[in-house]
Short mmCIF file of C-alpha atoms and ligand atoms in Angstrom, two decimals:
data_model
loop_
_atom_site.label_atom_id
_atom_site.label_comp_id
_atom_site.label_asym_id
_atom_site.label_seq_id
_atom_site.Cartn_x
_atom_site.Cartn_y
_atom_site.Cartn_z
CA MET A 8 11.24 1.87 14.33
CA SER A 9 8.16 2.57 11.89
CA PHE A 10 5.57 -0.14 11.87
CA CYS A 11 6.23 -1.28 8.28
CA GLN A 12 10.44 -1.84 9.64
CA GLU A 13 8.83 -4.05 12.46
CA VAL A 14 7.00 -6.25 9.88
CA LYS A 15 9.77 -6.43 7.39
CA LYS A 16 12.00 -7.27 10.10
CA GLU A 17 9.65 -10.18 11.37
CA LEU A 18 9.34 -11.55 7.91
CA CYS A 19 13.20 -11.09 7.14
CA ARG A 20 13.78 -13.67 9.84
CA ILE A 21 11.54 -16.12 8.47
CA GLU A 22 13.87 -18.69 6.10
CA PRO A 23 11.85 -20.94 3.90
CA LYS A 24 13.32 -24.28 4.24
CA LYS A 25 12.16 -26.37 1.37
CA LEU A 26 14.04 -26.06 -1.92
CA HIS A 27 10.67 -24.99 -3.88
CA CYS A 28 10.11 -22.10 -1.53
CA ARG A 29 13.48 -20.98 -1.72
CA GLU A 30 12.91 -20.61 -5.46
CA ALA A 31 9.70 -19.15 -5.25
CA ALA A 32 11.20 -16.42 -3.02
CA LEU A 33 13.93 -15.55 -5.06
CA TYR A 34 11.54 -15.78 -8.54
CA GLY A 35 9.24 -13.06 -7.06
CA VAL A 36 11.84 -10.63 -6.34
CA LEU A 37 14.01 -11.72 -9.85
CA ARG A 38 10.54 -11.31 -11.80
CA LEU A 39 9.84 -8.13 -10.68
CA SER A 40 12.73 -6.47 -10.53
CA ARG A 41 12.64 -2.75 -12.92
CA THR A 42 16.18 -4.01 -14.30
CA PHE A 43 17.22 -7.16 -13.97
CA PRO A 44 18.27 -9.19 -15.93
CA GLN A 45 19.14 -6.77 -18.65
CA GLU A 46 20.88 -4.56 -15.89
CA GLU A 47 23.02 -5.51 -12.96
CA ILE A 48 20.78 -4.34 -10.60
CA VAL A 49 18.11 -7.03 -8.93
CA PHE A 50 16.41 -4.48 -6.53
CA LYS A 51 17.34 -1.73 -4.16
CA THR A 52 16.31 -1.60 0.00
CA GLU A 53 17.18 0.47 2.80
CA ASN A 54 16.96 -2.94 4.51
CA LYS A 55 20.31 -4.36 5.04
CA PHE A 56 19.41 -7.43 6.28
CA PHE A 57 17.28 -7.99 3.72
CA ALA A 58 19.53 -7.56 1.26
CA ASP A 59 22.25 -9.77 2.56
CA ARG A 60 19.81 -12.49 3.14
CA PHE A 61 18.26 -12.14 -0.56
CA ALA A 62 22.08 -12.05 -1.79
CA GLN A 63 22.81 -15.12 0.20
CA GLU A 64 20.18 -16.92 -1.12
CA LEU A 65 21.32 -15.99 -4.52
CA ALA A 66 25.01 -17.24 -4.22
CA ALA A 67 22.87 -20.67 -2.82
CA PHE A 68 22.55 -20.84 -6.59
CA GLY A 69 26.04 -20.54 -7.48
CA THR A 70 25.51 -16.84 -8.30
CA PHE A 71 28.71 -14.22 -7.79
CA VAL A 72 26.39 -11.42 -5.99
CA GLU A 73 27.30 -8.59 -3.75
CA VAL A 74 25.40 -5.86 -2.39
CA ARG A 75 26.65 -2.38 -2.17
CA SER A 76 25.94 0.96 0.22
CA ASP A 77 25.10 3.15 -2.21
CA LEU A 78 25.58 6.43 0.09
CA ARG A 79 24.81 8.84 -2.62
CA ARG A 80 21.31 7.92 -2.55
CA LEU A 81 20.28 8.16 1.31
CA LYS A 82 17.04 8.53 2.09
CA GLY A 83 16.61 10.21 4.89
CA ASP A 84 19.48 9.20 7.06
CA THR A 85 19.39 5.45 5.67
CA PRO A 86 21.39 4.53 2.92
CA VAL A 87 20.01 2.43 -0.22
CA TYR A 88 21.55 -0.78 -0.74
CA PRO A 89 21.47 -2.13 -4.25
CA VAL A 90 21.71 -5.98 -4.53
CA ILE A 91 24.18 -6.62 -7.78
CA VAL A 92 24.64 -9.33 -10.15
CA SER A 93 27.34 -7.46 -12.74
CA ASP A 94 28.71 -10.87 -14.34
CA GLU A 95 26.31 -10.51 -17.82
CA TYR A 96 26.52 -14.33 -17.99
CA GLN A 97 25.67 -15.20 -14.54
CA ARG A 98 22.51 -13.03 -14.96
CA ARG A 99 21.55 -15.17 -18.11
CA LEU A 100 21.93 -18.17 -15.96
CA LEU A 101 19.48 -16.97 -13.76
CA SER A 102 17.61 -15.85 -16.16
CA ARG A 103 17.01 -18.99 -18.22
CA HIS A 104 16.95 -21.11 -14.38
CA PHE A 105 13.84 -19.16 -13.70
CA MET A 106 12.46 -18.85 -16.83
CA LEU A 107 12.65 -14.65 -16.76
CA ASP A 108 11.75 -14.43 -20.81
CA VAL A 109 8.13 -16.20 -20.02
CA SER A 110 5.86 -13.32 -20.13
CA GLY A 111 3.40 -13.82 -17.02
CA PHE A 112 4.46 -15.68 -13.86
CA HIS A 113 5.67 -19.04 -14.74
CA PRO A 114 3.31 -21.88 -13.11
CA PRO A 115 5.86 -24.16 -11.76
CA PHE A 116 7.27 -21.56 -9.15
CA VAL A 117 3.69 -20.69 -7.44
CA GLU A 118 1.66 -23.73 -7.37
CA ARG A 119 2.02 -24.69 -3.67
CA SER A 120 0.52 -22.65 -1.41
CA CYS A 121 3.66 -22.83 0.41
CA CYS A 122 5.29 -21.20 -2.17
CA VAL A 123 2.84 -18.60 -3.14
CA ALA A 124 3.65 -17.37 0.91
CA ALA A 125 7.28 -17.48 -0.13
CA PHE A 126 6.76 -15.53 -2.96
CA PHE A 127 4.67 -12.97 -1.71
CA ARG A 128 7.32 -12.59 1.77
CA GLU A 129 9.70 -11.86 -0.66
CA VAL A 130 7.96 -9.53 -3.04
CA PHE A 131 6.59 -7.74 0.02
CA LEU A 132 9.84 -7.10 1.43
CA ALA A 133 11.29 -5.32 -1.73
CA PHE A 134 8.62 -3.92 -3.17
CA GLY A 135 5.99 -3.49 -0.49
CA SER A 136 5.12 -1.16 2.30
CA VAL A 137 2.72 -1.26 4.98
CA THR A 138 1.52 2.29 6.87
CA ASN A 139 1.45 2.61 10.49
CA PRO A 140 -2.10 1.67 11.37
CA GLU A 141 -2.47 4.56 13.94
CA LYS A 142 -2.72 7.08 10.89
CA GLU A 143 -4.44 4.32 8.55
CA TYR A 144 -4.94 1.21 6.95
CA HIS A 145 -2.81 0.60 4.10
CA LEU A 146 -0.50 -2.10 2.55
CA GLU A 147 0.99 -1.94 -0.97
CA ILE A 148 3.14 -3.57 -3.13
CA ASN A 149 4.26 -2.18 -6.39
CA ALA A 150 3.63 -4.64 -8.92
CA LEU A 151 5.69 -3.17 -12.13
CA ASN A 152 3.32 -3.44 -14.86
CA SER A 153 -0.53 -4.44 -15.23
CA LEU A 154 0.35 -8.53 -16.45
CA PHE A 155 1.98 -8.85 -12.96
CA ALA A 156 -0.26 -6.50 -11.30
CA GLU A 157 -3.11 -9.26 -12.68
CA GLU A 158 -1.61 -12.30 -11.86
CA MET A 159 -0.60 -11.49 -8.35
CA TYR A 160 -4.40 -10.51 -7.81
CA LEU A 161 -5.11 -14.18 -8.81
CA LEU A 162 -2.67 -15.73 -6.43
CA ALA A 163 -3.83 -13.67 -3.46
CA GLN A 164 -7.19 -14.22 -4.50
CA ASN A 165 -6.89 -18.04 -4.14
CA MET A 166 -5.75 -17.67 -0.73
CA GLY A 167 -8.67 -15.26 0.38
CA ILE A 168 -6.86 -12.05 -0.13
CA ARG A 169 -8.75 -9.28 -2.32
CA PHE A 170 -6.21 -6.60 -3.38
CA LYS A 171 -7.18 -3.53 -4.93
CA THR A 172 -5.32 -2.22 -7.74
CA THR A 173 -4.59 1.64 -8.83
CA LYS A 174 -1.78 3.27 -11.12
CA ARG A 175 0.96 5.45 -9.72
CA LYS A 176 3.97 6.81 -11.49
CA GLY A 177 3.63 4.36 -14.34
CA SER A 178 3.45 1.31 -11.85
CA GLU A 179 0.26 -0.79 -11.10
CA ILE A 180 -0.31 -0.77 -7.56
CA LEU A 181 -2.06 -3.56 -5.35
CA TYR A 182 -3.20 -2.50 -2.09
CA LEU A 183 -4.93 -3.49 1.02
CA LYS A 184 -7.25 -1.12 3.10
CA GLU A 185 -9.02 -2.95 5.43
CA SER A 186 -7.41 -4.05 8.31
CA GLU A 187 -8.76 -7.61 8.22
CA GLN A 188 -7.38 -7.75 4.94
CA ILE A 189 -4.26 -6.79 6.04
CA GLU A 190 -4.37 -8.88 9.30
CA ASP A 191 -5.07 -11.82 6.96
CA PHE A 192 -2.56 -10.83 4.19
CA LEU A 193 0.58 -10.65 7.05
CA THR A 194 -0.67 -13.64 8.75
CA PHE A 195 -0.41 -15.58 5.44
CA LEU A 196 3.37 -14.48 5.17
CA GLY A 197 4.03 -15.45 8.59
CA ALA A 198 4.29 -12.36 10.47
CA THR A 199 1.84 -13.41 13.46
CA LYS A 200 3.82 -10.62 15.54
CA SER A 201 2.78 -7.34 13.82
CA VAL A 202 -0.67 -8.90 13.40
CA LEU A 203 -0.92 -9.13 16.69
CA LYS A 204 0.35 -5.28 17.40
CA LEU A 205 -1.91 -4.20 14.62
CA MET A 206 -5.03 -6.01 16.46
CA ASP A 207 -4.10 -4.24 19.83
CA ILE A 208 -3.47 -0.89 17.96
CA LYS A 209 -7.29 -1.54 16.33
CA VAL A 210 -8.80 -2.44 19.45
CA MET A 211 -7.09 0.84 21.24
CA LYS A 212 -8.64 2.90 17.91
CA ASP A 213 -11.94 1.32 18.54
CA VAL A 214 -11.79 2.41 22.19
CA ARG A 215 -10.57 5.71 21.49
CA ASN A 216 -13.00 6.25 19.09
CA LYS A 217 -15.92 5.11 21.15
CA VAL A 218 -14.92 7.55 23.45
CA ASN A 219 -14.79 10.62 21.37
CA ARG A 220 -18.28 9.55 20.03
CA THR A 221 -19.45 9.90 23.42
CA THR A 222 -18.03 12.87 24.35
CA ASN A 223 -19.38 14.57 21.01
CA CYS A 224 -22.72 13.11 21.81
CA GLU A 225 -22.54 14.83 25.49
CA THR A 226 -21.19 17.81 23.91
CA ALA A 227 -24.04 18.07 21.27
CA ASN A 228 -26.90 17.36 24.26
CA LEU A 229 -24.90 20.25 26.14
CA LYS A 230 -25.32 22.50 23.22
CA LYS A 231 -28.89 21.62 23.30
CA THR A 232 -29.28 22.44 26.53
CA VAL A 233 -27.78 25.67 26.44
CA SER A 234 -29.76 26.74 23.29
CA ALA A 235 -33.07 25.63 24.67
CA ALA A 236 -32.07 27.84 28.02
CA GLY A 237 -31.13 30.75 25.96
CA SER A 238 -34.22 30.85 24.11
CA GLN A 239 -36.21 30.52 27.41
CA ALA A 240 -34.11 33.44 28.59
CA GLN A 241 -34.71 35.33 25.61
CA ASP A 242 -38.70 34.77 26.12
CA ILE A 243 -38.20 36.18 29.78
CA ARG A 244 -36.28 39.12 29.12
CA PHE A 245 -38.76 40.24 26.26
CA ILE A 246 -41.42 39.48 28.99
CA LEU A 247 -39.83 41.78 31.37
CA GLU A 248 -38.71 44.38 28.68
CA HIS A 249 -42.52 44.84 28.33
CA ARG A 250 -44.59 43.64 31.50
CA ASP A 251 -43.88 43.34 35.03
CA ILE A 252 -42.82 40.49 36.30
CA THR A 253 -46.32 40.10 38.32
CA TRP A 254 -47.55 39.76 34.77
CA LEU A 255 -46.73 35.92 34.61
CA ASP A 256 -48.81 33.62 36.65
CA GLU A 257 -47.57 33.42 40.17
CA ASP A 258 -46.06 29.67 40.33
CA LEU A 259 -44.01 31.00 37.51
CA ARG A 260 -42.12 33.96 38.42
CA GLU A 261 -39.16 32.82 40.69
CA LEU A 262 -38.42 30.13 38.10
CA ALA A 263 -38.48 32.94 35.36
CA LEU A 264 -35.75 34.41 37.15
CA LEU A 265 -33.92 31.92 38.01
CA ARG A 266 -33.61 30.83 34.39
CA VAL A 267 -32.89 34.52 33.06
CA GLU A 268 -30.02 34.85 35.67
CA ASN A 269 -28.77 31.19 35.06
CA GLU A 270 -28.67 30.36 31.68
CA ASP A 271 -26.32 27.57 32.07
CA LEU A 272 -28.43 25.57 34.78
CA SER A 273 -30.02 22.22 33.65
CA LEU A 274 -33.89 21.07 33.98
CA ARG A 275 -32.57 19.18 37.08
CA GLU A 276 -30.42 22.07 38.70
CA LEU A 277 -33.30 24.29 38.24
CA SER A 278 -35.74 22.05 39.86
CA THR A 279 -33.67 21.92 43.03
CA ARG A 280 -32.60 25.46 43.36
CA ILE A 281 -36.72 26.32 43.41
CA SER A 282 -37.77 27.46 46.36
CA VAL A 283 -40.43 24.72 46.40
CA PRO A 284 -39.05 22.14 44.69
CA LEU A 285 -40.21 20.56 41.75
CA SER A 286 -39.58 17.56 39.51
CA ARG A 287 -37.53 18.01 36.24
CA SER A 288 -40.56 17.52 34.22
CA GLY A 289 -42.58 20.04 36.53
CA VAL A 290 -39.96 22.96 35.37
CA ASN A 291 -40.18 21.96 32.03
CA HIS A 292 -43.69 22.27 31.78
CA ARG A 293 -43.68 25.83 33.93
CA LEU A 294 -40.88 26.90 31.40
CA ARG A 295 -43.20 25.73 28.17
CA ARG A 296 -46.28 27.92 30.02
CA ILE A 297 -43.72 31.13 29.95
CA ALA A 298 -42.76 30.24 26.71
CA GLU A 299 -46.36 30.18 25.55
CA ALA A 300 -47.19 33.66 27.60
CA ALA A 301 -44.08 35.10 25.82
CA ALA A 302 -45.33 34.09 22.39
CA LYS A 303 -49.01 35.44 23.44
CA LEU A 304 -47.25 38.43 24.33
CA ARG A 305 -45.80 39.18 21.30
CA GLU A 306 -49.00 38.37 19.31
CA ASP A 307 -50.25 41.01 21.47
CA LEU A 308 -47.66 43.34 20.98
CA ASP A 309 -47.63 42.95 17.19
CA ALA A 310 -51.52 43.30 16.90
CA GLN A 311 -51.58 46.59 18.71
CA LYS A 312 -48.70 47.81 16.61
CA GLY A 313 -50.85 46.55 13.66
CA GLU A 314 -53.42 48.70 15.00
CA THR A 315 -51.66 51.87 15.23
CA GLU A 316 -50.33 51.65 11.83
CA VAL A 317 -53.88 51.39 10.46
ZN1 LIG B 871 7.00 -24.38 -1.22
#
């Protein structure tokens, strides 16, 4: 089961008890329906449980309603269930009761905060989705048009939730991208179990990111060591190509040979391998002297070359 299905399953179990909340829930879905009341379909869902529950709630208002399984419109392996009020007279009654001809939202249905929660819960069940938080934080509601998007934006804002809006395929989409906002919204809807799961995933993700960052950091340090060692070895090879090892000061010779043969050793490892043990900074100091000697040799050779050319 996807995270979205889990959230919806949890939300489906919450049944508003008070009449005003039950009306607000029905109102949200009827109002945001793409086709209703002109056409018989109120909405379609892959969630049979939600379709049945919604049909029951409509039936409690005296409406004859049916849920069909539309097997022609399979989404993956799941059939889509349209909730249908086929009788035109009943559609007109519902439309009048819920004042669906009033543009925007009719305030009495979304005045109390309990009703706003019931409204959003049902609207999210019918027209919303949430992405698996393992992948990304994203929750959205298809708001149909910009008027509804704006009104829902304001309703949510009053509850401390700030949706963002975008357009997709001619529909206005309300969405949340921040995990805290998604948590707040789902908590407001009553999906506390899902919120706990989301928080767990977030903690795991943070730990994983931290581990990755540390590993990256270590890799970067390792690269630094390797590249420093590489250039030290290059200097030493340069010296050996043009001069004998005895050209170097006596106390540098052993270290130079050790370095050129072991590019992968860290300073600390070098310091323990040398016959007269040195501190790490002692090794560093001597390697710097070797680098200076190589630089001097390069300069001298360049100068000589210049002289011969003249
Ligand atoms: Zn209420």
